[in-house]
Amino acid sequence: MGVPSFYKWLVGKYPNIVVPAKEEDEAGAGTSSPSSRGDEQAAGPNGVYHNLYLDMNGIIHPCFHPEDQVYPPKTFDEVFAAMFEYIDRLFHVVRPTKLLYLAVDGVAPRAKMNQQRSRRFKAAKDAKDAELEEKILREKFRAEGREVQPRETHEVSDPNVITPGTEFMEKLSKALEYYIRSRLNSDPGWKGIKVILSDSNVPGEGEHKIMSFIRGQRSLENYDPNTRHCLYGLDALRPTQPENCIPLSKELFKTEDSSRKCRGWLPRMTETTPSRDMSPKKPYQFLNIWVLREYLELDLKIPNPVVKTGIERLIDDFIFICFLTGNDFIPHIPSVEIHEGAIDLLLEVYKQAFNKMGGYIVSTEKLKDKHAAYLKVSRLEKFFHELSLCEEKIFLKRYELRERLQRNLVRRSAEEWKERNYGNMLSFTQEENPDGPDLTVKSFSTNCGHCKSVHRDPPQGPLYDVVRY
């Protein structure tokens, strides 16, 4: 249920909430078990973590269609091998001492199915169109006498198979079961670790299953409140996560070497022997939830509040208003885009409208009540009203930006502008449109005649060409 670009905004605004994860050499990783270490405080280079939770879809997708590999996998077995390597690396970074929980997305809730279905059908249509285009090009090349290589077909071609109920997901479940048994029997670092696999046959999203499991554990009488949890996944960030719950993610903002960007991959491919993964591994980051909560407490401070405020309730409202930017369950409001500073705007509007609303928008204590009693609709309506007052400025700013970008196409010089204007806007050159100036003059004549006739084309070209011709 991730909010697009939310993590990027969060780390950009509060850079101190992330801590680089330390990784030891693979040769020394996984050589000691929790029982042999004696002192549990020395469990790993990043401190003690008792439980590690993996939202597996955040691992499946990067391994199925990686963006940073020259030679992507072609078979399911190659995908599974990449996943096993991925999990091994995460395990060695965190070094859990008690539990490893692997959660694969099962059947999604109905609200997500609607958006998921539209994405699946669109992806299938795009793939069909691309295949038809390729077929036409192949026939054209054969007609021209060119050599056409046979079309490659492989298992890993359609990402739509990453859906509950498919053959791929069934094979994935069996592969994960094999992986777990193999590591428990052969890796000393897994000794004494309890492993739970919630595959795609269990309904619900991976992150939802993880959070439900943690809440269930916390409700037990013998639960240790000092248990430290670590979550990994694309949607693992929640400012209201339980105590001692730390998200882990890959670094998203590593600056790419400009020289490599210019050279591309060709020099490296010719200089070295090709391998399955020619790109360096991205480092991981731990995100400190408590530091984030302190930042939010400062930024959500309400001036002269009409009711007593508390950080828990303020964060609940913050999470709710962030839903307006859209997620897998609800469409986003068109005027609210994170890359345009939407979350900062939502925060300011919320603080200004808090007293007008009369208090908080949501009450999590009533989440299970019927008729959406946890949501104060009248207060939400006032918040929407205050937010709607900003929409006109947002749309006007977008329009001005588009106009500015359009003007940049024709700014360099007068002569270049005239030629580019035809090429970019009208799809022909000055010489190919000798009737343009004549149509321009006729349009003025028509206007003087009270617009009783309509020309087949609108006035085209600058006045320079009207005078020229």
PDB file of C-alpha atoms in Angstrom, residues 15-269:
ATOM      1  CA  PRO A  15      18.145  13.080   5.771  1.00  0.00           C
ATOM      2  CA  ASN A  16      19.159  12.335   9.376  1.00  0.00           C
ATOM      3  CA  ILE A  17      16.553   9.596   9.717  1.00  0.00           C
ATOM      4  CA  VAL A  18      18.620   7.156   7.626  1.00  0.00           C
ATOM      5  CA  VAL A  19      21.687   5.265   8.822  1.00  0.00           C
ATOM      6  CA  PRO A  20      23.908   3.357   6.354  1.00  0.00           C
ATOM      7  CA  ALA A  21      23.895  -0.383   6.978  1.00  0.00           C
ATOM      8  CA  LYS A  22      27.251  -2.006   7.630  1.00  0.00           C
ATOM      9  CA  GLU A  23      28.087  -5.118   5.655  1.00  0.00           C
ATOM     10  CA  GLU A  24      30.850  -7.589   6.436  1.00  0.00           C
ATOM     11  CA  ASP A  25      32.741  -9.578   3.837  1.00  0.00           C
ATOM     12  CA  GLU A  26      30.814 -12.561   2.540  1.00  0.00           C
ATOM     13  CA  ALA A  27      33.625 -14.823   3.655  1.00  0.00           C
ATOM     14  CA  GLY A  28      33.017 -13.934   7.278  1.00  0.00           C
ATOM     15  CA  ALA A  29      29.262 -13.657   7.102  1.00  0.00           C
ATOM     16  CA  GLY A  30      27.021 -16.387   8.377  1.00  0.00           C
ATOM     17  CA  THR A  31      29.790 -18.249  10.182  1.00  0.00           C
ATOM     18  CA  SER A  32      28.385 -17.861  13.689  1.00  0.00           C
ATOM     19  CA  SER A  33      25.035 -18.784  15.133  1.00  0.00           C
ATOM     20  CA  PRO A  34      23.102 -17.016  17.916  1.00  0.00           C
ATOM     21  CA  SER A  35      23.805 -19.853  20.325  1.00  0.00           C
ATOM     22  CA  SER A  36      27.557 -19.825  19.665  1.00  0.00           C
ATOM     23  CA  ARG A  37      27.976 -16.076  19.985  1.00  0.00           C
ATOM     24  CA  GLY A  38      27.249 -16.065  23.691  1.00  0.00           C
ATOM     25  CA  ASP A  39      26.804 -12.309  24.031  1.00  0.00           C
ATOM     26  CA  GLU A  40      23.649 -11.512  22.085  1.00  0.00           C
ATOM     27  CA  GLN A  41      24.615  -7.849  21.928  1.00  0.00           C
ATOM     28  CA  ALA A  42      27.341  -8.783  19.427  1.00  0.00           C
ATOM     29  CA  ALA A  43      24.856 -10.376  17.045  1.00  0.00           C
ATOM     30  CA  GLY A  44      25.863  -8.325  14.018  1.00  0.00           C
ATOM     31  CA  PRO A  45      27.586  -5.183  12.738  1.00  0.00           C
ATOM     32  CA  ASN A  46      24.306  -3.242  12.885  1.00  0.00           C
ATOM     33  CA  GLY A  47      23.303  -4.204  16.408  1.00  0.00           C
ATOM     34  CA  VAL A  48      20.801  -6.696  17.734  1.00  0.00           C
ATOM     35  CA  TYR A  49      17.677  -7.575  15.759  1.00  0.00           C
ATOM     36  CA  HIS A  50      15.575 -10.452  16.988  1.00  0.00           C
ATOM     37  CA  ASN A  51      13.077 -10.711  14.121  1.00  0.00           C
ATOM     38  CA  LEU A  52      13.492 -10.008  10.405  1.00  0.00           C
ATOM     39  CA  TYR A  53      10.413  -9.585   8.193  1.00  0.00           C
ATOM     40  CA  LEU A  54      10.686  -9.622   4.395  1.00  0.00           C
ATOM     41  CA  ASP A  55       7.917  -8.287   2.165  1.00  0.00           C
ATOM     42  CA  MET A  56       8.836 -10.677  -0.622  1.00  0.00           C
ATOM     43  CA  ASN A  57       7.258  -8.763  -3.503  1.00  0.00           C
ATOM     44  CA  GLY A  58       9.911  -6.113  -2.903  1.00  0.00           C
ATOM     45  CA  ILE A  59      12.415  -8.872  -3.720  1.00  0.00           C
ATOM     46  CA  ILE A  60      10.534 -10.780  -6.426  1.00  0.00           C
ATOM     47  CA  HIS A  61      10.065  -7.833  -8.791  1.00  0.00           C
ATOM     48  CA  PRO A  62      13.698  -6.591  -8.780  1.00  0.00           C
ATOM     49  CA  CYS A  63      14.898 -10.147  -9.403  1.00  0.00           C
ATOM     50  CA  PHE A  64      12.303 -10.848 -12.108  1.00  0.00           C
ATOM     51  CA  HIS A  65      12.944  -7.701 -14.160  1.00  0.00           C
ATOM     52  CA  PRO A  66      16.083  -5.978 -12.800  1.00  0.00           C
ATOM     53  CA  GLU A  67      16.783  -2.455 -13.991  1.00  0.00           C
ATOM     54  CA  ASP A  68      20.546  -2.465 -13.418  1.00  0.00           C
ATOM     55  CA  GLN A  69      21.625  -5.715 -15.089  1.00  0.00           C
ATOM     56  CA  VAL A  70      22.954  -6.061 -18.618  1.00  0.00           C
ATOM     57  CA  TYR A  71      21.873  -9.694 -18.814  1.00  0.00           C
ATOM     58  CA  PRO A  72      18.515 -10.132 -17.055  1.00  0.00           C
ATOM     59  CA  PRO A  73      17.315 -13.617 -16.090  1.00  0.00           C
ATOM     60  CA  LYS A  74      15.613 -15.715 -18.756  1.00  0.00           C
ATOM     61  CA  THR A  75      14.319 -18.648 -16.709  1.00  0.00           C
ATOM     62  CA  PHE A  76      12.426 -19.056 -13.456  1.00  0.00           C
ATOM     63  CA  ASP A  77      15.415 -20.882 -11.982  1.00  0.00           C
ATOM     64  CA  GLU A  78      17.615 -17.841 -12.610  1.00  0.00           C
ATOM     65  CA  VAL A  79      15.014 -15.637 -10.905  1.00  0.00           C
ATOM     66  CA  PHE A  80      14.914 -17.964  -7.894  1.00  0.00           C
ATOM     67  CA  ALA A  81      18.722 -18.035  -7.682  1.00  0.00           C
ATOM     68  CA  ALA A  82      18.807 -14.224  -7.687  1.00  0.00           C
ATOM     69  CA  MET A  83      16.154 -14.166  -4.950  1.00  0.00           C
ATOM     70  CA  PHE A  84      18.109 -16.598  -2.775  1.00  0.00           C
ATOM     71  CA  GLU A  85      21.196 -14.405  -3.133  1.00  0.00           C
ATOM     72  CA  TYR A  86      19.083 -11.353  -2.282  1.00  0.00           C
ATOM     73  CA  ILE A  87      17.678 -12.946   0.887  1.00  0.00           C
ATOM     74  CA  ASP A  88      21.123 -14.189   1.942  1.00  0.00           C
ATOM     75  CA  ARG A  89      22.493 -10.668   1.737  1.00  0.00           C
ATOM     76  CA  LEU A  90      19.622  -9.235   3.791  1.00  0.00           C
ATOM     77  CA  PHE A  91      20.021 -11.985   6.374  1.00  0.00           C
ATOM     78  CA  HIS A  92      23.746 -11.266   6.719  1.00  0.00           C
ATOM     79  CA  VAL A  93      23.103  -7.524   7.096  1.00  0.00           C
ATOM     80  CA  VAL A  94      20.469  -7.863   9.827  1.00  0.00           C
ATOM     81  CA  ARG A  95      21.537 -11.138  11.504  1.00  0.00           C
ATOM     82  CA  PRO A  96      18.206 -11.941  13.210  1.00  0.00           C
ATOM     83  CA  THR A  97      18.557 -14.066  16.334  1.00  0.00           C
ATOM     84  CA  LYS A  98      15.041 -15.521  16.647  1.00  0.00           C
ATOM     85  CA  LEU A  99      12.725 -15.232  13.651  1.00  0.00           C
ATOM     86  CA  LEU A 100      12.687 -14.830   9.867  1.00  0.00           C
ATOM     87  CA  TYR A 101       9.254 -14.092   8.383  1.00  0.00           C
ATOM     88  CA  LEU A 102       8.805 -14.235   4.596  1.00  0.00           C
ATOM     89  CA  ALA A 103       5.512 -12.766   3.358  1.00  0.00           C
ATOM     90  CA  VAL A 104       4.441 -13.046  -0.280  1.00  0.00           C
ATOM     91  CA  ASP A 105       1.467 -11.034  -1.520  1.00  0.00           C
ATOM     92  CA  GLY A 106      -1.662 -13.168  -1.630  1.00  0.00           C
ATOM     93  CA  VAL A 107      -5.047 -12.304  -3.091  1.00  0.00           C
ATOM     94  CA  ALA A 108      -5.370  -8.532  -2.765  1.00  0.00           C
ATOM     95  CA  PRO A 109      -8.301  -6.723  -1.148  1.00  0.00           C
ATOM     96  CA  ARG A 110     -11.095  -5.676  -3.515  1.00  0.00           C
ATOM     97  CA  ALA A 111     -10.064  -2.009  -3.437  1.00  0.00           C
ATOM     98  CA  LYS A 112      -6.629  -2.875  -4.801  1.00  0.00           C
ATOM     99  CA  MET A 113      -7.976  -5.376  -7.310  1.00  0.00           C
ATOM    100  CA  ASN A 114      -9.655  -2.590  -9.279  1.00  0.00           C
ATOM    101  CA  GLN A 115      -6.376  -0.736  -9.846  1.00  0.00           C
ATOM    102  CA  GLN A 116      -4.400  -3.963 -10.193  1.00  0.00           C
ATOM    103  CA  ARG A 117      -6.747  -5.225 -12.894  1.00  0.00           C
ATOM    104  CA  SER A 118      -6.404  -2.034 -14.928  1.00  0.00           C
ATOM    105  CA  ARG A 119      -2.596  -2.227 -14.719  1.00  0.00           C
ATOM    106  CA  ARG A 120      -2.581  -5.902 -15.708  1.00  0.00           C
ATOM    107  CA  PHE A 121      -4.812  -5.347 -18.749  1.00  0.00           C
ATOM    108  CA  LYS A 122      -2.792  -2.320 -19.824  1.00  0.00           C
ATOM    109  CA  ALA A 123       0.463  -4.265 -19.528  1.00  0.00           C
ATOM    110  CA  ALA A 124      -1.011  -7.126 -21.576  1.00  0.00           C
ATOM    111  CA  LYS A 125      -2.236  -4.723 -24.260  1.00  0.00           C
ATOM    112  CA  ASP A 126       1.126  -2.956 -24.435  1.00  0.00           C
ATOM    113  CA  ALA A 127       2.896  -6.307 -24.780  1.00  0.00           C
ATOM    114  CA  LYS A 128       0.545  -7.349 -27.588  1.00  0.00           C
ATOM    115  CA  ASP A 129       1.069  -4.052 -29.419  1.00  0.00           C
ATOM    116  CA  ALA A 130       4.848  -4.384 -29.067  1.00  0.00           C
ATOM    117  CA  GLU A 131       4.722  -7.937 -30.423  1.00  0.00           C
ATOM    118  CA  LEU A 132       2.659  -6.808 -33.418  1.00  0.00           C
ATOM    119  CA  GLU A 133       5.077  -3.955 -34.083  1.00  0.00           C
ATOM    120  CA  GLU A 134       8.016  -6.336 -33.947  1.00  0.00           C
ATOM    121  CA  LYS A 135       6.278  -8.692 -36.367  1.00  0.00           C
ATOM    122  CA  ILE A 136       5.724  -5.881 -38.873  1.00  0.00           C
ATOM    123  CA  LEU A 137       9.367  -4.801 -38.632  1.00  0.00           C
ATOM    124  CA  ARG A 138      10.587  -8.373 -39.137  1.00  0.00           C
ATOM    125  CA  GLU A 139       8.453  -8.756 -42.269  1.00  0.00           C
ATOM    126  CA  LYS A 140       9.724  -5.421 -43.562  1.00  0.00           C
ATOM    127  CA  PHE A 141      13.363  -6.399 -43.004  1.00  0.00           C
ATOM    128  CA  ARG A 142      12.858  -9.766 -44.716  1.00  0.00           C
ATOM    129  CA  ALA A 143      11.279  -8.009 -47.704  1.00  0.00           C
ATOM    130  CA  GLU A 144      14.352  -5.758 -47.896  1.00  0.00           C
ATOM    131  CA  GLY A 145      16.633  -8.783 -47.865  1.00  0.00           C
ATOM    132  CA  ARG A 146      18.082  -8.163 -44.427  1.00  0.00           C
ATOM    133  CA  GLU A 147      19.105 -10.959 -42.095  1.00  0.00           C
ATOM    134  CA  VAL A 148      16.565 -11.353 -39.282  1.00  0.00           C
ATOM    135  CA  GLN A 149      17.541 -13.226 -36.132  1.00  0.00           C
ATOM    136  CA  PRO A 150      14.963 -15.682 -34.755  1.00  0.00           C
ATOM    137  CA  ARG A 151      12.777 -14.269 -32.020  1.00  0.00           C
ATOM    138  CA  GLU A 152      13.930 -15.211 -28.527  1.00  0.00           C
ATOM    139  CA  THR A 153      11.355 -16.696 -26.205  1.00  0.00           C
ATOM    140  CA  HIS A 154      11.964 -17.327 -22.534  1.00  0.00           C
ATOM    141  CA  GLU A 155      10.003 -17.868 -19.342  1.00  0.00           C
ATOM    142  CA  VAL A 156      10.739 -14.472 -17.828  1.00  0.00           C
ATOM    143  CA  SER A 157       8.915 -12.229 -20.252  1.00  0.00           C
ATOM    144  CA  ASP A 158       5.577 -11.340 -18.700  1.00  0.00           C
ATOM    145  CA  PRO A 159       5.646  -9.753 -15.204  1.00  0.00           C
ATOM    146  CA  ASN A 160       1.904 -10.394 -14.946  1.00  0.00           C
ATOM    147  CA  VAL A 161       2.768 -13.922 -13.788  1.00  0.00           C
ATOM    148  CA  ILE A 162       3.672 -12.382 -10.408  1.00  0.00           C
ATOM    149  CA  THR A 163       0.028 -12.780  -9.432  1.00  0.00           C
ATOM    150  CA  PRO A 164      -1.555 -15.229  -6.959  1.00  0.00           C
ATOM    151  CA  GLY A 165      -2.839 -18.363  -8.660  1.00  0.00           C
ATOM    152  CA  THR A 166      -0.281 -18.527 -11.474  1.00  0.00           C
ATOM    153  CA  GLU A 167       2.153 -21.344 -12.211  1.00  0.00           C
ATOM    154  CA  PHE A 168       5.072 -19.059 -11.380  1.00  0.00           C
ATOM    155  CA  MET A 169       3.770 -18.345  -7.877  1.00  0.00           C
ATOM    156  CA  GLU A 170       3.277 -22.063  -7.245  1.00  0.00           C
ATOM    157  CA  LYS A 171       6.861 -22.776  -8.313  1.00  0.00           C
ATOM    158  CA  LEU A 172       8.030 -19.839  -6.206  1.00  0.00           C
ATOM    159  CA  SER A 173       6.424 -21.305  -3.081  1.00  0.00           C
ATOM    160  CA  LYS A 174       8.171 -24.632  -3.642  1.00  0.00           C
ATOM    161  CA  ALA A 175      11.479 -22.870  -4.357  1.00  0.00           C
ATOM    162  CA  LEU A 176      11.249 -20.870  -1.118  1.00  0.00           C
ATOM    163  CA  GLU A 177      10.466 -24.027   0.848  1.00  0.00           C
ATOM    164  CA  TYR A 178      13.561 -25.675  -0.653  1.00  0.00           C
ATOM    165  CA  TYR A 179      15.651 -22.580   0.124  1.00  0.00           C
ATOM    166  CA  ILE A 180      14.535 -22.495   3.762  1.00  0.00           C
ATOM    167  CA  ARG A 181      15.269 -26.206   4.318  1.00  0.00           C
ATOM    168  CA  SER A 182      18.654 -25.854   2.626  1.00  0.00           C
ATOM    169  CA  ARG A 183      19.743 -22.903   4.764  1.00  0.00           C
ATOM    170  CA  LEU A 184      18.495 -24.414   8.023  1.00  0.00           C
ATOM    171  CA  ASN A 185      20.466 -27.589   7.314  1.00  0.00           C
ATOM    172  CA  SER A 186      23.681 -26.048   5.982  1.00  0.00           C
ATOM    173  CA  ASP A 187      24.159 -22.449   7.170  1.00  0.00           C
ATOM    174  CA  PRO A 188      25.389 -22.040  10.788  1.00  0.00           C
ATOM    175  CA  GLY A 189      23.969 -18.510  10.863  1.00  0.00           C
ATOM    176  CA  TRP A 190      20.462 -19.966  10.575  1.00  0.00           C
ATOM    177  CA  LYS A 191      20.879 -22.273  13.566  1.00  0.00           C
ATOM    178  CA  GLY A 192      18.141 -21.706  16.123  1.00  0.00           C
ATOM    179  CA  ILE A 193      16.169 -19.409  13.789  1.00  0.00           C
ATOM    180  CA  LYS A 194      12.428 -19.934  13.457  1.00  0.00           C
ATOM    181  CA  VAL A 195      11.290 -19.406   9.852  1.00  0.00           C
ATOM    182  CA  ILE A 196       7.717 -18.641   8.786  1.00  0.00           C
ATOM    183  CA  LEU A 197       6.696 -18.596   5.113  1.00  0.00           C
ATOM    184  CA  SER A 198       3.378 -16.963   4.231  1.00  0.00           C
ATOM    185  CA  ASP A 199       3.090 -17.624   0.506  1.00  0.00           C
ATOM    186  CA  SER A 200       0.602 -16.370  -2.082  1.00  0.00           C
ATOM    187  CA  ASN A 201      -1.985 -18.942  -0.976  1.00  0.00           C
ATOM    188  CA  VAL A 202      -2.541 -16.866   2.183  1.00  0.00           C
ATOM    189  CA  PRO A 203      -4.787 -13.877   1.354  1.00  0.00           C
ATOM    190  CA  GLY A 204      -3.611 -10.326   1.943  1.00  0.00           C
ATOM    191  CA  GLU A 205      -0.661  -8.164   1.043  1.00  0.00           C
ATOM    192  CA  GLY A 206       2.755  -9.009   2.418  1.00  0.00           C
ATOM    193  CA  GLU A 207       3.093  -5.898   4.565  1.00  0.00           C
ATOM    194  CA  HIS A 208      -0.418  -6.405   5.979  1.00  0.00           C
ATOM    195  CA  LYS A 209       0.383  -9.988   6.948  1.00  0.00           C
ATOM    196  CA  ILE A 210       3.600  -8.833   8.613  1.00  0.00           C
ATOM    197  CA  MET A 211       1.902  -6.098  10.640  1.00  0.00           C
ATOM    198  CA  SER A 212      -0.911  -8.463  11.670  1.00  0.00           C
ATOM    199  CA  PHE A 213       1.664 -10.991  12.869  1.00  0.00           C
ATOM    200  CA  ILE A 214       3.536  -8.370  14.917  1.00  0.00           C
ATOM    201  CA  ARG A 215       0.322  -7.102  16.511  1.00  0.00           C
ATOM    202  CA  GLY A 216      -0.663 -10.669  17.328  1.00  0.00           C
ATOM    203  CA  GLN A 217       2.696 -11.312  18.993  1.00  0.00           C
ATOM    204  CA  ARG A 218       2.448  -8.105  21.010  1.00  0.00           C
ATOM    205  CA  SER A 219      -0.916  -9.190  22.398  1.00  0.00           C
ATOM    206  CA  LEU A 220       0.540 -12.390  23.912  1.00  0.00           C
ATOM    207  CA  GLU A 221       1.154 -12.502  27.662  1.00  0.00           C
ATOM    208  CA  ASN A 222       4.743 -13.705  27.342  1.00  0.00           C
ATOM    209  CA  TYR A 223       5.703 -11.116  24.701  1.00  0.00           C
ATOM    210  CA  ASP A 224       9.036  -9.424  25.390  1.00  0.00           C
ATOM    211  CA  PRO A 225       8.608  -5.633  24.895  1.00  0.00           C
ATOM    212  CA  ASN A 226      12.337  -5.349  24.200  1.00  0.00           C
ATOM    213  CA  THR A 227      12.045  -7.449  21.042  1.00  0.00           C
ATOM    214  CA  ARG A 228      13.576  -5.592  18.111  1.00  0.00           C
ATOM    215  CA  HIS A 229      11.988  -6.003  14.683  1.00  0.00           C
ATOM    216  CA  CYS A 230      13.432  -5.183  11.259  1.00  0.00           C
ATOM    217  CA  LEU A 231      11.220  -4.877   8.182  1.00  0.00           C
ATOM    218  CA  TYR A 232      12.331  -4.917   4.567  1.00  0.00           C
ATOM    219  CA  GLY A 233      10.062  -4.084   1.658  1.00  0.00           C
ATOM    220  CA  LEU A 234       8.985  -1.387  -0.754  1.00  0.00           C
ATOM    221  CA  ASP A 235       6.030  -0.480   1.481  1.00  0.00           C
ATOM    222  CA  ALA A 236       7.629  -1.161   4.873  1.00  0.00           C
ATOM    223  CA  LEU A 237       7.624   2.455   6.068  1.00  0.00           C
ATOM    224  CA  ARG A 238       5.016   3.355   8.686  1.00  0.00           C
ATOM    225  CA  PRO A 239       5.564   6.208  11.174  1.00  0.00           C
ATOM    226  CA  THR A 240       3.147   4.423  13.533  1.00  0.00           C
ATOM    227  CA  GLN A 241       4.981   1.101  13.542  1.00  0.00           C
ATOM    228  CA  PRO A 242       5.337  -0.703  16.879  1.00  0.00           C
ATOM    229  CA  GLU A 243       8.158   0.091  19.254  1.00  0.00           C
ATOM    230  CA  ASN A 244      11.604  -1.217  18.289  1.00  0.00           C
ATOM    231  CA  CYS A 245      10.469  -1.709  14.687  1.00  0.00           C
ATOM    232  CA  ILE A 246      13.097  -0.523  12.181  1.00  0.00           C
ATOM    233  CA  PRO A 247      12.555  -0.441   8.395  1.00  0.00           C
ATOM    234  CA  LEU A 248      15.416  -1.408   6.087  1.00  0.00           C
ATOM    235  CA  SER A 249      15.629  -0.243   2.486  1.00  0.00           C
ATOM    236  CA  LYS A 250      18.020   0.093  -0.412  1.00  0.00           C
ATOM    237  CA  GLU A 251      19.685   3.448  -0.997  1.00  0.00           C
ATOM    238  CA  LEU A 252      17.694   5.301  -3.646  1.00  0.00           C
ATOM    239  CA  PHE A 253      19.760   8.406  -4.238  1.00  0.00           C
ATOM    240  CA  LYS A 254      23.277   7.221  -4.967  1.00  0.00           C
ATOM    241  CA  THR A 255      24.816   9.630  -7.453  1.00  0.00           C
ATOM    242  CA  GLU A 256      25.739   7.913 -10.686  1.00  0.00           C
ATOM    243  CA  ASP A 257      29.221   8.392 -12.060  1.00  0.00           C
ATOM    244  CA  SER A 258      28.905  10.905 -14.891  1.00  0.00           C
ATOM    245  CA  SER A 259      31.713   9.280 -16.892  1.00  0.00           C
ATOM    246  CA  ARG A 260      29.903   5.947 -16.793  1.00  0.00           C
ATOM    247  CA  LYS A 261      26.697   7.677 -17.836  1.00  0.00           C
ATOM    248  CA  CYS A 262      28.499   9.067 -20.901  1.00  0.00           C
ATOM    249  CA  ARG A 263      30.289   5.842 -21.827  1.00  0.00           C
ATOM    250  CA  GLY A 264      27.343   3.557 -21.303  1.00  0.00           C
ATOM    251  CA  TRP A 265      27.857  -0.184 -20.962  1.00  0.00           C
ATOM    252  CA  LEU A 266      29.733  -0.868 -24.199  1.00  0.00           C
ATOM    253  CA  PRO A 267      33.333  -0.297 -22.958  1.00  0.00           C
ATOM    254  CA  ARG A 268      32.788  -2.494 -19.919  1.00  0.00           C
ATOM    255  CA  MET A 269      31.228  -5.231 -22.019  1.00  0.00           C
TER     256      MET A 269
END
